[in-house]
PDB file of C-alpha atoms and ligand atoms in Angstrom:
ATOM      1  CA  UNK A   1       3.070  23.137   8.713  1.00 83.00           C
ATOM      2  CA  UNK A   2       4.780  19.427   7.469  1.00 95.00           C
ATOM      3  CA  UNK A   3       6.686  18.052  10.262  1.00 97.00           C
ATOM      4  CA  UNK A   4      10.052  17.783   8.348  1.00 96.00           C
ATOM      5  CA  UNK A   5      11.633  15.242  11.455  1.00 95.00           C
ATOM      6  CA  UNK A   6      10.908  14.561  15.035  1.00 97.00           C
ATOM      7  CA  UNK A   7      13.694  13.949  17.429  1.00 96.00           C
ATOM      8  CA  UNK A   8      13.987  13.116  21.184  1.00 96.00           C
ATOM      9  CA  UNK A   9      13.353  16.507  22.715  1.00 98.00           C
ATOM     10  CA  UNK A  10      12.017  18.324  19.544  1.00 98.00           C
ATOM     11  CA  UNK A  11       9.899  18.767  16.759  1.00 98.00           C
ATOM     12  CA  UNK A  12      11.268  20.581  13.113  1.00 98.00           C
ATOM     13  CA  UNK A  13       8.004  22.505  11.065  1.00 98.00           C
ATOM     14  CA  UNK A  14       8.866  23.399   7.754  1.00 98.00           C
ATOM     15  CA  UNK A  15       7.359  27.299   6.792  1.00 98.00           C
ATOM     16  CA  UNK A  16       6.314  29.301   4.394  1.00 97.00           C
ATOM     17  CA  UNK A  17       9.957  29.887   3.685  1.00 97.00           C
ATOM     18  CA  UNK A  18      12.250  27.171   2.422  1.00 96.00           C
ATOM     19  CA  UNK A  19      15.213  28.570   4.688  1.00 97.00           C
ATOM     20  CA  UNK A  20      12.822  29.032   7.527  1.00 98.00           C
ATOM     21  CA  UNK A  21      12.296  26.287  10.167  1.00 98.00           C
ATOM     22  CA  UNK A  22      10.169  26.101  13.286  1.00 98.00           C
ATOM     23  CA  UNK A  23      11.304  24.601  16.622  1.00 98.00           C
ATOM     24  CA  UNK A  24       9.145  22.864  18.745  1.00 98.00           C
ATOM     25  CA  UNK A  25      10.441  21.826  22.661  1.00 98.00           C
ATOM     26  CA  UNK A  26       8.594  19.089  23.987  1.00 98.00           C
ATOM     27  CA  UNK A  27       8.225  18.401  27.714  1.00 98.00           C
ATOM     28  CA  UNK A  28       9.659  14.926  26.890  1.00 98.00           C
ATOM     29  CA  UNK A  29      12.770  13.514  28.472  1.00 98.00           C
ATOM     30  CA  UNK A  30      14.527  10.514  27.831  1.00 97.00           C
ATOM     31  CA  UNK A  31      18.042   9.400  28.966  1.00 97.00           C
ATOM     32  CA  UNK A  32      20.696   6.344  28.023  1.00 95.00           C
ATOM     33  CA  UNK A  33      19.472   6.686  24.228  1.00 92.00           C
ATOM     34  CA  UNK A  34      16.298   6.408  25.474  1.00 94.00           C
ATOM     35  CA  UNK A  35      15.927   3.563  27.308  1.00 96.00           C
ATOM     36  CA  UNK A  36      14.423   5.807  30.233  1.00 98.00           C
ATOM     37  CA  UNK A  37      11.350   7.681  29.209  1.00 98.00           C
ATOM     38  CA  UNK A  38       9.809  10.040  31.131  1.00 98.00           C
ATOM     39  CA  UNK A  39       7.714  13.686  31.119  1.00 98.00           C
ATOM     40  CA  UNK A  40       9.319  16.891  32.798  1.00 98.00           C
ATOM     41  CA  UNK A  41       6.801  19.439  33.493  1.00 98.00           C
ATOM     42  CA  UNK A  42       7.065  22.978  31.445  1.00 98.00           C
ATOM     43  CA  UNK A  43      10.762  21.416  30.689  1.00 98.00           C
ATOM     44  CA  UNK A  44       9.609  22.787  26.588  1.00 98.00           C
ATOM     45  CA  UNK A  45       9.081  26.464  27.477  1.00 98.00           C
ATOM     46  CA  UNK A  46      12.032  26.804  30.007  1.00 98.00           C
ATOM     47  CA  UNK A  47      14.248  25.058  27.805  1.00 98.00           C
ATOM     48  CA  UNK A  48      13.081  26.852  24.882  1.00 98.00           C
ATOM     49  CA  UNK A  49      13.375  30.536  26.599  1.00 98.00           C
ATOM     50  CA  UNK A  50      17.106  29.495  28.148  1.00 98.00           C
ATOM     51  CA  UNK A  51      18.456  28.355  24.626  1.00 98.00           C
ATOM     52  CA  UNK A  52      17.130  31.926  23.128  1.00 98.00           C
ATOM     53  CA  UNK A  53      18.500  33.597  26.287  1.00 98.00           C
ATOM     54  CA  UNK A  54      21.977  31.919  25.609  1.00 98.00           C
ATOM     55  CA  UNK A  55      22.187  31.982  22.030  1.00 98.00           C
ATOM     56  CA  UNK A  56      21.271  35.824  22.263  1.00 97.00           C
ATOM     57  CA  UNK A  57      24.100  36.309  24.677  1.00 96.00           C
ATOM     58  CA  UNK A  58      26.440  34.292  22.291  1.00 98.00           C
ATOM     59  CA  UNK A  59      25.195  36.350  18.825  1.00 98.00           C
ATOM     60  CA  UNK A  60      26.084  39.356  21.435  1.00 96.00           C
ATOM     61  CA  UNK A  61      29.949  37.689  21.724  1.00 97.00           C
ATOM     62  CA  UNK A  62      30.197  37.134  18.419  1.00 98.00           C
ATOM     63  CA  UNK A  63      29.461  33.734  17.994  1.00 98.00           C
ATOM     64  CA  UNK A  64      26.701  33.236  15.093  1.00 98.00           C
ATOM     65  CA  UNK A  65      23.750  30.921  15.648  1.00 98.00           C
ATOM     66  CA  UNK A  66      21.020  29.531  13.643  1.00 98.00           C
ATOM     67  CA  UNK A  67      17.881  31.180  15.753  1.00 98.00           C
ATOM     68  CA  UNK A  68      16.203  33.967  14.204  1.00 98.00           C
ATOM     69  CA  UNK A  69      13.375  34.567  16.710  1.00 98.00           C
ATOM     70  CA  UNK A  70      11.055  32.939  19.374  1.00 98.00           C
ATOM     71  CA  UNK A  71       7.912  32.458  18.188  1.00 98.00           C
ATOM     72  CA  UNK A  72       6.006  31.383  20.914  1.00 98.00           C
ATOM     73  CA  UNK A  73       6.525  29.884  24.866  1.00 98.00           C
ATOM     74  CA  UNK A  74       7.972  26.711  23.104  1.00 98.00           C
ATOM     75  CA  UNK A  75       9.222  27.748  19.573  1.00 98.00           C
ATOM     76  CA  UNK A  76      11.897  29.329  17.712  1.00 98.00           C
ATOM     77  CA  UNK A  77      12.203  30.028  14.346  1.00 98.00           C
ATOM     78  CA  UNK A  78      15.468  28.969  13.160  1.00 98.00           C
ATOM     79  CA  UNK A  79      17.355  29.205   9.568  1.00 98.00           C
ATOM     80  CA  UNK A  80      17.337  26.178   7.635  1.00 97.00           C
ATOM     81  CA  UNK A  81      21.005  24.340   8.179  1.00 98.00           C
ATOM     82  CA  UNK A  82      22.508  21.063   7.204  1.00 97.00           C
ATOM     83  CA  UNK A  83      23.383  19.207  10.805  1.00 97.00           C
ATOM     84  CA  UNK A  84      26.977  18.113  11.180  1.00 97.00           C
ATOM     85  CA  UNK A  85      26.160  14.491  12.455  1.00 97.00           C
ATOM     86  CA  UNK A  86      28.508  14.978  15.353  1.00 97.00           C
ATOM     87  CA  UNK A  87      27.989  16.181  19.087  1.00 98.00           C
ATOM     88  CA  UNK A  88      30.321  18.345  19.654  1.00 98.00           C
ATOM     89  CA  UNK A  89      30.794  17.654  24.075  1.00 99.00           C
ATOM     90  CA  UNK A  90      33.054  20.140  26.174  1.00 99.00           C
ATOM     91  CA  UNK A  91      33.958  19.474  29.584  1.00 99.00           C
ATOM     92  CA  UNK A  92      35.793  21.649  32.412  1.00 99.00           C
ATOM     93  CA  UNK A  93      34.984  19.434  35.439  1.00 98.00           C
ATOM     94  CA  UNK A  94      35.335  15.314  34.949  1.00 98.00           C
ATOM     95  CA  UNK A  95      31.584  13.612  35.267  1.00 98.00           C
ATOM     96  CA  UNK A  96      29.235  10.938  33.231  1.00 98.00           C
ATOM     97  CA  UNK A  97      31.123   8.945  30.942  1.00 98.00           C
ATOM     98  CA  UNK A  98      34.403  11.055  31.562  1.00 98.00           C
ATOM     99  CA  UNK A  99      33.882   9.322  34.719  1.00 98.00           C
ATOM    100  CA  UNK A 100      33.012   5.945  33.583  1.00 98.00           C
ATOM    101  CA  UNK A 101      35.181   4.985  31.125  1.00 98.00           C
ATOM    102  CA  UNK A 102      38.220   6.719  32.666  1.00 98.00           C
ATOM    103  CA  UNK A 103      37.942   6.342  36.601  1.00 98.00           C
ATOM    104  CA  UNK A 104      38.684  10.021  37.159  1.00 98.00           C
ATOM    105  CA  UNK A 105      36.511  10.746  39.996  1.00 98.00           C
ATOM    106  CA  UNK A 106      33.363  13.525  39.746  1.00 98.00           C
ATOM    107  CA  UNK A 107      33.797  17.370  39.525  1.00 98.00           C
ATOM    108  CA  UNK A 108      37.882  16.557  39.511  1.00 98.00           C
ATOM    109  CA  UNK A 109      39.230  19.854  37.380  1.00 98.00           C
ATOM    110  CA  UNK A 110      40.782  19.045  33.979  1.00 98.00           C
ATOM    111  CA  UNK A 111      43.596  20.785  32.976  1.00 98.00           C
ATOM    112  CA  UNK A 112      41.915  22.073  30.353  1.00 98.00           C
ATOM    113  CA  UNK A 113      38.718  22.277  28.885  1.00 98.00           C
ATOM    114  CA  UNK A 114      38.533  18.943  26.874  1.00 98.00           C
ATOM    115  CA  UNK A 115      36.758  19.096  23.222  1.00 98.00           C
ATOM    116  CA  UNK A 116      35.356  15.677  22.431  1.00 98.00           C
ATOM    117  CA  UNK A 117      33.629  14.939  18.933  1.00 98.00           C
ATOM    118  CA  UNK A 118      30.766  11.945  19.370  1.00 98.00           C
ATOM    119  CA  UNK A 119      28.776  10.461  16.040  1.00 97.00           C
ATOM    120  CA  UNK A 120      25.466  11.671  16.619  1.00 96.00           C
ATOM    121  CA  UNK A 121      23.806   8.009  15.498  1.00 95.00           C
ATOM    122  CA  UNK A 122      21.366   6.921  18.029  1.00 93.00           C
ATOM    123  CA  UNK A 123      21.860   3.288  16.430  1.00 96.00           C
ATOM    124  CA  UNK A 124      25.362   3.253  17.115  1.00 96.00           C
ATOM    125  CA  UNK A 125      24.618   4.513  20.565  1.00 95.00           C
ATOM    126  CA  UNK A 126      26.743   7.924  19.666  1.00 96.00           C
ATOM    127  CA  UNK A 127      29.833   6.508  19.982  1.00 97.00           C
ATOM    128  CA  UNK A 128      33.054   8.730  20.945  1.00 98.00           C
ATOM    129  CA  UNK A 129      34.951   9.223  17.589  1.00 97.00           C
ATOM    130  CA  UNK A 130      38.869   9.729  17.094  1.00 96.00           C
ATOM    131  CA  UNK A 131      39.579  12.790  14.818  1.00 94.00           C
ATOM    132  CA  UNK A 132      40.748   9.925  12.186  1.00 96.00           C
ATOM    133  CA  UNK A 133      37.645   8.238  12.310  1.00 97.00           C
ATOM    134  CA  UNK A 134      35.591  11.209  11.801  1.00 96.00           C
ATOM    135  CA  UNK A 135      37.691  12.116   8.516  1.00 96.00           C
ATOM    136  CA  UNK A 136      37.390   8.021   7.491  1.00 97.00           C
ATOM    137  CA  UNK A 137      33.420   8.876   7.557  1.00 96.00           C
ATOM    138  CA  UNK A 138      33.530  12.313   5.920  1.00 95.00           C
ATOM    139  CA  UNK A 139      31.239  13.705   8.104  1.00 93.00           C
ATOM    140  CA  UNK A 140      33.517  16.826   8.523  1.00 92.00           C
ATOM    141  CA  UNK A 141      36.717  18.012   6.799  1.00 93.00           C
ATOM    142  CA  UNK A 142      40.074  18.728   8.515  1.00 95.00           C
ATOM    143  CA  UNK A 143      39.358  22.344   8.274  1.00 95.00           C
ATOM    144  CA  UNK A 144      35.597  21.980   9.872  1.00 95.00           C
ATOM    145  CA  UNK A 145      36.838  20.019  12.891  1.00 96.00           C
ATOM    146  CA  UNK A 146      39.446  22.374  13.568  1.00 97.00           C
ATOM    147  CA  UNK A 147      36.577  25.427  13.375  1.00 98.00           C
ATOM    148  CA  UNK A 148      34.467  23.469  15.193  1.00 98.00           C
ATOM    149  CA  UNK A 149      37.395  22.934  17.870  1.00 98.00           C
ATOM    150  CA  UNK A 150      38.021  26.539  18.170  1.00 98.00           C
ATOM    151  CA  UNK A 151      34.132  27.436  17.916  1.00 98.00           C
ATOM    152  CA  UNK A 152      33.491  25.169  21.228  1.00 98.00           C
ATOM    153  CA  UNK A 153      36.729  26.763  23.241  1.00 98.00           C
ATOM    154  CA  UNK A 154      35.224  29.926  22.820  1.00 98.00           C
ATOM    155  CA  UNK A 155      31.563  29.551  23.598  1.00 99.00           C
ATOM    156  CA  UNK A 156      32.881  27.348  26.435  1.00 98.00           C
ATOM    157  CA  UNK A 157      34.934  30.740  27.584  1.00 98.00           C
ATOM    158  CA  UNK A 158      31.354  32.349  27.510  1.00 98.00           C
ATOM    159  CA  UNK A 159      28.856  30.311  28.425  1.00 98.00           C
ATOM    160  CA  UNK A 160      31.393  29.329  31.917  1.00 98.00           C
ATOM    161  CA  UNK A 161      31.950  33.228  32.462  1.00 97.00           C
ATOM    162  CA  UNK A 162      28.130  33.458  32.004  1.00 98.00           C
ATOM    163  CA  UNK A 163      27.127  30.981  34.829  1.00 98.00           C
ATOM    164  CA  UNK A 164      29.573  31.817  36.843  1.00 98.00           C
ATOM    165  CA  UNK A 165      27.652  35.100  36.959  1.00 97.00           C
ATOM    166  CA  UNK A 166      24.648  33.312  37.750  1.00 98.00           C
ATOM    167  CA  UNK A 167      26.382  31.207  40.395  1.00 98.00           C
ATOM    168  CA  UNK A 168      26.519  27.888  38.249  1.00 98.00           C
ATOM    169  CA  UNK A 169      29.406  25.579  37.630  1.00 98.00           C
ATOM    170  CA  UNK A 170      29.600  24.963  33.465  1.00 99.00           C
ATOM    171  CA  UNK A 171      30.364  21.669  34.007  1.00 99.00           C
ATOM    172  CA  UNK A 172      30.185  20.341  30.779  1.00 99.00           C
ATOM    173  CA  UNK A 173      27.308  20.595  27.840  1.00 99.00           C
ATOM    174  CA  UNK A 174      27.275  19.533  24.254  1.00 98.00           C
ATOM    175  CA  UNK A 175      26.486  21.456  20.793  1.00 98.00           C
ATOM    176  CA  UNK A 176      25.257  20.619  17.619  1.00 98.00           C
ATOM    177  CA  UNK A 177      26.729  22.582  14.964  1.00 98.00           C
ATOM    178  CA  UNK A 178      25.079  23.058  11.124  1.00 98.00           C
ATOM    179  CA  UNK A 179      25.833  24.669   7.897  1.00 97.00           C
ATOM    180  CA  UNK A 180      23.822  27.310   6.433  1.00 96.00           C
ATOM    181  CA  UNK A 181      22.987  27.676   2.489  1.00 93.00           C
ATOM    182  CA  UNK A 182      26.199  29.845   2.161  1.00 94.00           C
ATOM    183  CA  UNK A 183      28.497  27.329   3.367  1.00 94.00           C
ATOM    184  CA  UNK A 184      28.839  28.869   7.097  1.00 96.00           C
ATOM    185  CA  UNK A 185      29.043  26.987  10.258  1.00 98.00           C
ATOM    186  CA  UNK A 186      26.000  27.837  12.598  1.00 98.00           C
ATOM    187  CA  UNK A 187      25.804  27.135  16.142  1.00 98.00           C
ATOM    188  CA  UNK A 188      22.354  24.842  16.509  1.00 98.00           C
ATOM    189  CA  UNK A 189      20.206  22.717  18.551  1.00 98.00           C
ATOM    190  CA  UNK A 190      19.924  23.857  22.394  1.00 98.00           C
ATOM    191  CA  UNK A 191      21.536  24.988  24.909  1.00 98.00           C
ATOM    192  CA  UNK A 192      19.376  23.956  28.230  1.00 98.00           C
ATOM    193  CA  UNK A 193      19.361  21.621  31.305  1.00 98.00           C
ATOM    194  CA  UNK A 194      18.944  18.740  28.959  1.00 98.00           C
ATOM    195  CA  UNK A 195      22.508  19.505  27.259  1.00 98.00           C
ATOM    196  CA  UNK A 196      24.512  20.763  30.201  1.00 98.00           C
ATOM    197  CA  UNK A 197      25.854  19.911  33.370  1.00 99.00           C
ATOM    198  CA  UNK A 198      25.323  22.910  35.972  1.00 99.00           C
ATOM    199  CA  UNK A 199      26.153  22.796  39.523  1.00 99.00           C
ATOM    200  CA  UNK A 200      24.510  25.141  41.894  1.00 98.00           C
ATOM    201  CA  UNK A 201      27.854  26.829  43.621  1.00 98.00           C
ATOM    202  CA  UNK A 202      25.191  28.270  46.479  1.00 98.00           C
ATOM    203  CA  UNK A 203      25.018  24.245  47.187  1.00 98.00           C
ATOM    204  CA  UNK A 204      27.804  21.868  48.546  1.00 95.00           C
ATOM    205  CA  UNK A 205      25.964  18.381  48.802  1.00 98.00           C
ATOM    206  CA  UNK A 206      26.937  16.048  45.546  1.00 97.00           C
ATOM    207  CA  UNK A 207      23.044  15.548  44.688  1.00 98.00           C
ATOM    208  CA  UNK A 208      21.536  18.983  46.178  1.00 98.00           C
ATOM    209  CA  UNK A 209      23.763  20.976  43.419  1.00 98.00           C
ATOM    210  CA  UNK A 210      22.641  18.979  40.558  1.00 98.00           C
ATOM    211  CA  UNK A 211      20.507  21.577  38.555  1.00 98.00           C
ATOM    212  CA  UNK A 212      20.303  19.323  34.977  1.00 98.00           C
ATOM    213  CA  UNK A 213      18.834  16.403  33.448  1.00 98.00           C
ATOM    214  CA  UNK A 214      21.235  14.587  35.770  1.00 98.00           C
ATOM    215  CA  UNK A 215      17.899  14.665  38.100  1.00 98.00           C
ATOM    216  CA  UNK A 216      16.245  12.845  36.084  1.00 98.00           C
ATOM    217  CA  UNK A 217      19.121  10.342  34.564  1.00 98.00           C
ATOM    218  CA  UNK A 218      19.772   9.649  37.713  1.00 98.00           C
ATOM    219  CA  UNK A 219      15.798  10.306  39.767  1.00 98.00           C
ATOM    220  CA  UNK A 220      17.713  12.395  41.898  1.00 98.00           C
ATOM    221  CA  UNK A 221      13.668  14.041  42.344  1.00 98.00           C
ATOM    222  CA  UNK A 222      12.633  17.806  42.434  1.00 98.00           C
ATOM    223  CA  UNK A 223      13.626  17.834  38.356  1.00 98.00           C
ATOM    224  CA  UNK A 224      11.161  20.621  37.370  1.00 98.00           C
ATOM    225  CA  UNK A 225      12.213  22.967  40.647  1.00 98.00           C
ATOM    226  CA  UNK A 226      16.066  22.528  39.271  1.00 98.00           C
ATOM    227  CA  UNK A 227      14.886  23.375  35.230  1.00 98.00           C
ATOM    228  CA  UNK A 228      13.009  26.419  36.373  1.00 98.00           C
ATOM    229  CA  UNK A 229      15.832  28.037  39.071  1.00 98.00           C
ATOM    230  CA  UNK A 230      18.141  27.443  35.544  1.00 98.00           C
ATOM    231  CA  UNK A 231      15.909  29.562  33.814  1.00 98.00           C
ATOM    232  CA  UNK A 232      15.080  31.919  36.598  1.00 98.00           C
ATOM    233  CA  UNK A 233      18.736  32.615  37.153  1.00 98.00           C
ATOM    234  CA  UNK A 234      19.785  33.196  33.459  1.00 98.00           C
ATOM    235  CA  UNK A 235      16.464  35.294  32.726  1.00 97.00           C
ATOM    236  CA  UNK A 236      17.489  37.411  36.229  1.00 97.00           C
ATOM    237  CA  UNK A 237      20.877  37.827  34.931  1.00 96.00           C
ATOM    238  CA  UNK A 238      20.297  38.768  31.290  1.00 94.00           C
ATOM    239  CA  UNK A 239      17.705  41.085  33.109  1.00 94.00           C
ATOM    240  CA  UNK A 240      20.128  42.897  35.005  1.00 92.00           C
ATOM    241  CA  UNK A 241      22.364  43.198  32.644  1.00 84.00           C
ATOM    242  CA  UNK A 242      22.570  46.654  31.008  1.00 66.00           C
ATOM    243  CA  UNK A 243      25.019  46.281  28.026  1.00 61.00           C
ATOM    244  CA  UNK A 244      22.920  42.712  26.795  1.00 67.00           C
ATOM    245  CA  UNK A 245      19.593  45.553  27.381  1.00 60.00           C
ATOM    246  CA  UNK A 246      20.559  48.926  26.957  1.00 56.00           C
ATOM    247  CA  UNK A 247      17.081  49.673  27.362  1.00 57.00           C
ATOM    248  CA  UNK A 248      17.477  48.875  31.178  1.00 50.00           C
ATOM    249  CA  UNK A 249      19.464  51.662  31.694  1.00 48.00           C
TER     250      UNK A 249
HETATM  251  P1  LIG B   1      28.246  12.337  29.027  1.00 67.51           P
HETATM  252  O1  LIG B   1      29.091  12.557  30.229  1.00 67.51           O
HETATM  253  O2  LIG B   1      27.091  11.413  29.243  1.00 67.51           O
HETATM  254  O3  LIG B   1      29.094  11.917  27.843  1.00 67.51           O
HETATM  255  O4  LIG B   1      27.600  13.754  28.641  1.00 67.51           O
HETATM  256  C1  LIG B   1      28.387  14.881  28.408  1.00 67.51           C
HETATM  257  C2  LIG B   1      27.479  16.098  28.230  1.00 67.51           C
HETATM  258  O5  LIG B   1      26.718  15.995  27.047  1.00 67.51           O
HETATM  259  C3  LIG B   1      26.483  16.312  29.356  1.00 67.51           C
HETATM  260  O6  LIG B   1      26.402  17.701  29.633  1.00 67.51           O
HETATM  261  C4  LIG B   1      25.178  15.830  28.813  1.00 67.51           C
HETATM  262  C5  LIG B   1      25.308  16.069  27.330  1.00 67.51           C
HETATM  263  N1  LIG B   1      24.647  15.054  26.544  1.00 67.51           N
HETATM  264  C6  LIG B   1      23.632  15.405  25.676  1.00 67.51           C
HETATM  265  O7  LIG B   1      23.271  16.578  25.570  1.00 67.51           O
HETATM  266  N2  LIG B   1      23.048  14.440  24.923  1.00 67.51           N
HETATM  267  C7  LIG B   1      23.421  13.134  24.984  1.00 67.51           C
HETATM  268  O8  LIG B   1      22.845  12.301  24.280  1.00 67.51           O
HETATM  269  C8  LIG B   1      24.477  12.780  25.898  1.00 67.51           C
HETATM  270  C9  LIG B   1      24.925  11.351  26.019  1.00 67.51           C
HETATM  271  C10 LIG B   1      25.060  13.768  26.639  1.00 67.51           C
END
């Protein structure tokens, strides 16, 4: 397998199959584009089984994604999609830069789930982009930000239902969207501790709830414990859950 590009968190195999790509999650973590480096035990296989978990329960909603299958503890196999260079961030509670660069103060409720659209370009530092500025670049159409808009609200509304279930705040997470060879926008990247905010609701203390890469942004400690109740909670759930597995009942 040719390594077709290494990232931050991952590795992309070509295949035998020019539309086929292979995932790998590596235990890496870094934070502030990188500046902090670090190792999180296991973090490849728990992210890689929660972003299956999730983007099964999306597919299951309606919401089409680019995995195809797991392939092993740390691997998916995932159809071959142009990346929209934009990070697509969604936020229900105000935290991290919301925070910083507007003085609201942590876990303050917005009035409504706020889309924001950041150019994924780590030598820009992924700057936050105006709608304007992402047509002046042409990295999406008018059209594509708007489905891309609308695409976000709605896994937001399922993804925050979901945790909720699982007693977790959906505080707010970002997605990487690409387009497949027949012109349709796929849900892709991850959806995992790295990407999200999550707030144990069994927990009231500030640092005690923090269940995401926040841990380690911020060496709050105990990272790994936090990663794996994530995945043990969203596993338990899916478990449980008799219409996502008929074959429970
Ligand atoms: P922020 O508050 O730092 O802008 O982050 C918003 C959300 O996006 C948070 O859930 C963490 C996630 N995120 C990434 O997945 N990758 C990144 O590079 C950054 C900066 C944030």
């Amino acid at each position: 397998m040719e390594k077709q590009y290494e990232g931050k968190a991952k590795i992309l195999y070509s295949t035998e199959n020019p539309e086929v790509l292979l995932t790998h999650f590596k235990d890496d973590a870094t934070a502030f584009n990188a500046q902090k480096r670090g190792t999180i035990a296991e973090k490849g296989k728990i992210n890689c089984q929660i972003t299956v978990a999730l983007f099964q329960w999306l597919e299951s909603k309606g919401i089409s994604t680019h995995l195809i299958e797991q392939s092993a503890d740390d691997q998916i196999l995932v159809k071959r999609v142009k990346i929209i260079p934009v990070e697509v961030v969604v936020r229900n509670l105000a935290a991290g830069s919301l925070c910083r660069q507007t003085g609201l103060e942590e876990g303050y409720k917005l009035p409504f789930p706020l889309v924001e659209f950041y150019f994924k370009n780590d030598e820009l530092g992924d700057p936050l982009l105006t709608r304007d500025r992402l047509l002046i670049l042409a990295v999406a159409s008018e059209e594509q930000l708007e489905q891309l808009q609308s695409l976000a609200l709605s896994i937001n509304q399922h993804l925050q239902e979901f945790f909720a279930s699982c007693q977790i705040t959906l505080v707010d997470f970002k997605l990487e969207f690409g387009i497949d060879s027949q012109g349709q926008i796929l849900l892709a990247d991850e959806i995992s501790p790295d990407t999200c905010r999550l707030w144990d609701q069994t927990e009231k203390d500030p640092q005690a709830r923090v269940m995401d890469k926040d841990r380690f942004r911020r060496d709050l400690g105990q990272v790994e414990t936090a990663y794996q109740q994530v995945q043990k909670r969203v596993l338990d759930k899916l478990a449980s859950d008799t219409y996502f597995f008929p074959d429970n009942l």
